Amino acid sequence: MSTITAQRPRRSGTTPAAARHRVAGGLLDPQQLLRSTPDALRKLDPRVQLRNPVMFVVQVGAVLTTIEAVATPTVFAWVITVWLWLTVVFANLAEAVAEGRGKAQAATLRRTKRETTARRLPQWRPGARVTEETVSEETVPAVALRVGDHVLVEAGGVIPGDGDVVEGIASVDESAITGESAPVIRESGGDRCAVTGGTTVLSDRIVVQITSQPGQTFIDRMIALVEGASRQKTPNEIALNILLAGLTIIFLLAVVTLQPMAIYSHARQSLVVLVALLVALIPTTIGALLSAIGIAGMDRLVQRNVLAMSGRAVEAAGDVNTLLLDKTGTITLGNRQATEFLPAQGVSLEQLADAAQLASLADETPEGRSIVVLAKRDLGLRARQEGELVGASFVAFTAQTRMSGVDLPGGHQVRKGAASAVREWIRAGGGEPAAELTSTVEAVSAAGGTPLVVAERVNGTARALGVIQLKDVVKEGIRERFAELRAMGIRTVMITGDNQLTAAAIAAEAGVDDFLAEATPEDKMALISREQTGGRLVAMTGDGTNDAPALAQADVGVAMNTGTSAAKEAGNMVDLDSNPTKLIEIVEIGKQLLITRGALTTFSIANDVAKYFAIIPAMFASVYPGLDQLNVMRLHSPTSAITSAIIFNALIIVTLIPLALRGVRYTPSSASALLRRNLWIYGLGGLVLPFIGIKLIDLLVQFIPGLR
Amino acid sequence: MSTATAGWLQAGLLVVALAVAYRPLGDYLAYIFTTNKHWRVEWGIYRLIGVNPDADQKWSTYLRGVLAFSAVSVLFLYGFQRLQEYLPLSLGFPAVPADQAFNTAASFATNTNWQSYSGETTMGHLVQMAGLAVQNFGSAAVGIVVVIALIRGFIRSRTEQVGNFWVDLTRACLRLLLPISVIFALVLIAGGVVDNVAAAHPVTTLAGGHQVIPGGPVASQEAIKELGTNGGGFYNANSAHPFENPNPVTNLIEIFLLLVIAVSLTRAFGKMVGDKRQGYAVLAVMAVIWVASVAGISYFESGQHSAAAAAAGGAMEGKEVRFGIPASTLFTASTTLTSTGAVNNAHDSLSPLGGGITILNMMLGEIAPGGTGSGLYGILILAIVTVFVAGLMVGRTPEYLNKKIRPREMKLASLYILTTPALVLIGTGVAIALKGEQAAILNPGPHGLSEILYAFTSTANNNGSAFAGLSVNTVWYNGALGVVMLLGRFLPIVWVLALAGSLAAQRMVPASAGTLPTHRPLFISMLLGVVILVVALTYFPAQALGPLAEGLH
């Protein structure tokens, strides 16, 4: 342990690498537009374009008008043609900009993935000591490693691939992935054994068992994710695409069948005008921005240091009905402190404190240390060193026994732990816990504290000595957070190992909707299944191997980066900061993604009204002068009207790129409130804005010579 | 009493009558399709056709039932007309020509009741009674059972079964349409509608001229014509004919009948999904459109733009003096909004913009309140589209009535909203591009375009009313419009039943504060917005060249 502390570098705040990872909420740098232009042009390839039916129609239209403009060149035909091409390019630009930001991140990651070599230990088996004499070692390229290989990594070395530490303990610099410069401890066994390829060992030496094939490591997946290479359309995106394609077909029919009606009315329309009408009517705004919205949504997660393994998971996050939150670290600060010793009848305060201190000596948890501190502060008991107690054997805390303690020579045993576990221990030792003990335990629990019962067994008879009260501090502001979640229709369930009473008190203080006390992994699993049977979507965080089944079962399972590879494999997201509170942010990002799509779809469809009023009178007012009454914007001339509508249509795409990347503003509130707000802004805005925009553009366009 | 007062009074009476019928009829409708009890006579029918009435069907089996029943109906009706001359009560009429017989068979089996023939000079009493009138019941019942299957899709969970078509059909006919029709046939007879099986009656008029007055089983057919939103008149003049619709009272009864089932179905819907507010919300959308339409047509029809109109107190050309403007516009708006297509005045003679509204009414997809059953499933599809966009805006995978709107549901809803516009636009575009079919237009200019547009809009939406002014009894129009009617009826039914199956297979999603409420005014106005933006605007260019070009000066 001491070596690690000695070598741990000073926390120097945020390094440049970290700063790159934490770019603020997705603002658009104008430079990015310029930088992404070549990519946008490359996407004009019809095979690429075909994936987006709306924009494909625009591109086909642009090709047709180009032919028409070449055949019979007029200023009008060329202006329309140019703006149609610009419409397509702008749409590609939106996607390219969204992807471009991921590419920059991928480049940073690739640098960490430089060609490394590995020191493979072909003969090493778990349990063997690693010395140069006992184990032969061979140097192989990292790409040659296979699942199950063992490699040795020493201070200064780069871990060649994802794996679990099977021998040793080391401090590891994971800033390449998390952007966090403070090193983390990785040790064999337990829930802190996972290491990631590309990270650097700072101290000590460890043996790592490789758990992923080359090319499928965490960094590889991360690169693929941020680049959008593995991006698949999510269900909602597919459904929206279907609707947009349907609308496009309807408008295509409306425009194609308009020509025979126009010919009958002695108002035959040119191809350019018909294409312009079609492009104005089909939902180009949302069609152009749809994929950028999806990429940007994933990107917003990455910026919060969350890696979603699929877009589907992000969408599911928006749909979540139930959040399972671990109490410790999420709802409470996590370091429960001993605040009071409550001795049993016939036991002095000193006796209890002494026994409590004894039982806590080997307890390295914050709770354990706080007991030693309290004993010293309140009663002046000096902390005994481990070496002082000759012949003592310490019993470590396990999730099964839920007790820790010490066995002293001469049959004197001291235990402290969860009330029910210690009570069992007393009974097993022939004693009978007093009723008064139960009431003390309940009183502590009811007050939101955690009672630890201290007991001893001397000469074969066991008795309770008293209770230690631990207090858990609920995080500031968490209550308001839960109220917001409730308004969003999300139920929060607190998961804790505490007993019913303690859990109830904290649940009440934190304002969660429900809690699961004395939770075992099986309980968690059962809770998730129950919720899902009722049609609810469940999100949870977890880090331990025993969380893995629950993480896999949950609709959104966020694994902590500090967790085991099993947990990371089971979840569909990984939080690099290992901050369980982030689950709430993930839900918000998921919602924001859907809202952005819905808002821009509404905007796009609402735009049509103004475009109709611009283009229809322009097409037919010459034969039916009465139709000029529909020219409510009093646009200058038929050609200027159509041109203005098309220019507006193209410009609105560029204007909305920042919004698509940033996502529309989301404040947690009820569905009705959200709908009202978004309908006002994007529905009414979509109705009114184009009237103003087209009129303004018309005021300029009418001065183009040749465009009457 | 002034015309305006009469108008208000009639509209008010109509609304009151509908309100009174709403609860009992809606609850009865819900009961018919949820009860497990069979009538004895129904058992007999099931045994006769070899159906196990307690075995539910998958959506595809249900659909096969609908299609098989309708196919048999078309064939039967076609054969009936072709063999007319050999049948009793033919009144000496010859067989109906093949193209017209096809058109009429398609028309009555699809609940359209487009008539390229003139009833009193083409069809004998037997074809009218045993052919056309039977279809009036059958086609109306088909519409009702399809929407019932869709509602079951919403309320069932994790199942493939959406009900039994034969049971639903039998119950819709026996328990709903027949009893109400019998009662109202008697009411109409009391009101002066004729009903006999006599041959035409030659009379000598006061002026000494000779006139042949055709009688027939009119009242019995009139009731189901309106109740089942069919609209095919016994006489060519339809409900403008004094034997079909003699006075303002029968007129009001007929309007009530053509609205009452479609309106009450919203109650049955709310009751069946266990949240009556959902039914009220849908009804509210229907009501707003209906009121706006009545007001719009009334406004344009009472306008006094010409000397003749000024003298008559409104555009009286083509209207019956015994009804006047209010009773005519009330009928016109209701018949074009319900897929009935019966008329009590000549729509071709409506003012240009008034006529434009009747076309618009049909273009909305017959949803306010629409045909029996078809109106409700039409508006529910639009509600699904609305929920999809609105649901995204609240940040969740969209849900309607506790069912998720996923890609499959969206695909079917999109196909639905695509089908009718495609038929209307392609039909109109082709007809007007063909020189020969253009010649069928009697009026040149924009009004001629409106006539063709009206014909295809009416048939694709299964309305069946005609703008007239278009000679549609040609092989081309009989064939084209017949095909349009069949596609306009059965393609949407395929999508709706597939949707029912897809919804029924889903698990219920519990509602929470994060779920979009679909009964509030906000959602109602958004649904209205979708009706206008997604449906009506599609036709804006066509409307601009027809009614708008004619009406705007």
XYZ file of C-alpha atoms in Angstrom, chain B residues 136-137 177-178 180-188 193 218-230 244 253-254 257-258:
32
model
C -76.320 -1.470 -46.929
C -76.435 -3.611 -43.804
C -78.586 -2.156 -37.527
C -81.759 -4.185 -38.030
C -82.894 0.621 -35.400
C -83.652 0.442 -39.137
C -87.036 -1.161 -38.560
C -88.025 1.489 -36.051
C -86.893 4.380 -38.190
C -88.364 2.929 -41.372
C -91.725 3.104 -39.599
C -90.958 6.607 -38.374
C -90.091 7.686 -41.897
C -91.796 8.463 -47.085
C -88.287 3.293 -50.213
C -88.674 3.858 -46.479
C -87.285 0.450 -45.568
C -84.184 1.243 -47.573
C -84.006 4.885 -46.531
C -83.443 4.122 -42.850
C -80.415 1.888 -43.372
C -79.176 4.163 -46.165
C -78.601 6.851 -43.553
C -77.994 4.722 -40.476
C -75.258 2.697 -42.177
C -73.731 5.804 -43.779
C -74.366 4.224 -47.143
C -87.344 9.759 -49.938
C -84.291 12.475 -38.840
C -82.156 11.400 -41.770
C -79.455 8.696 -38.470
C -76.372 9.189 -40.579
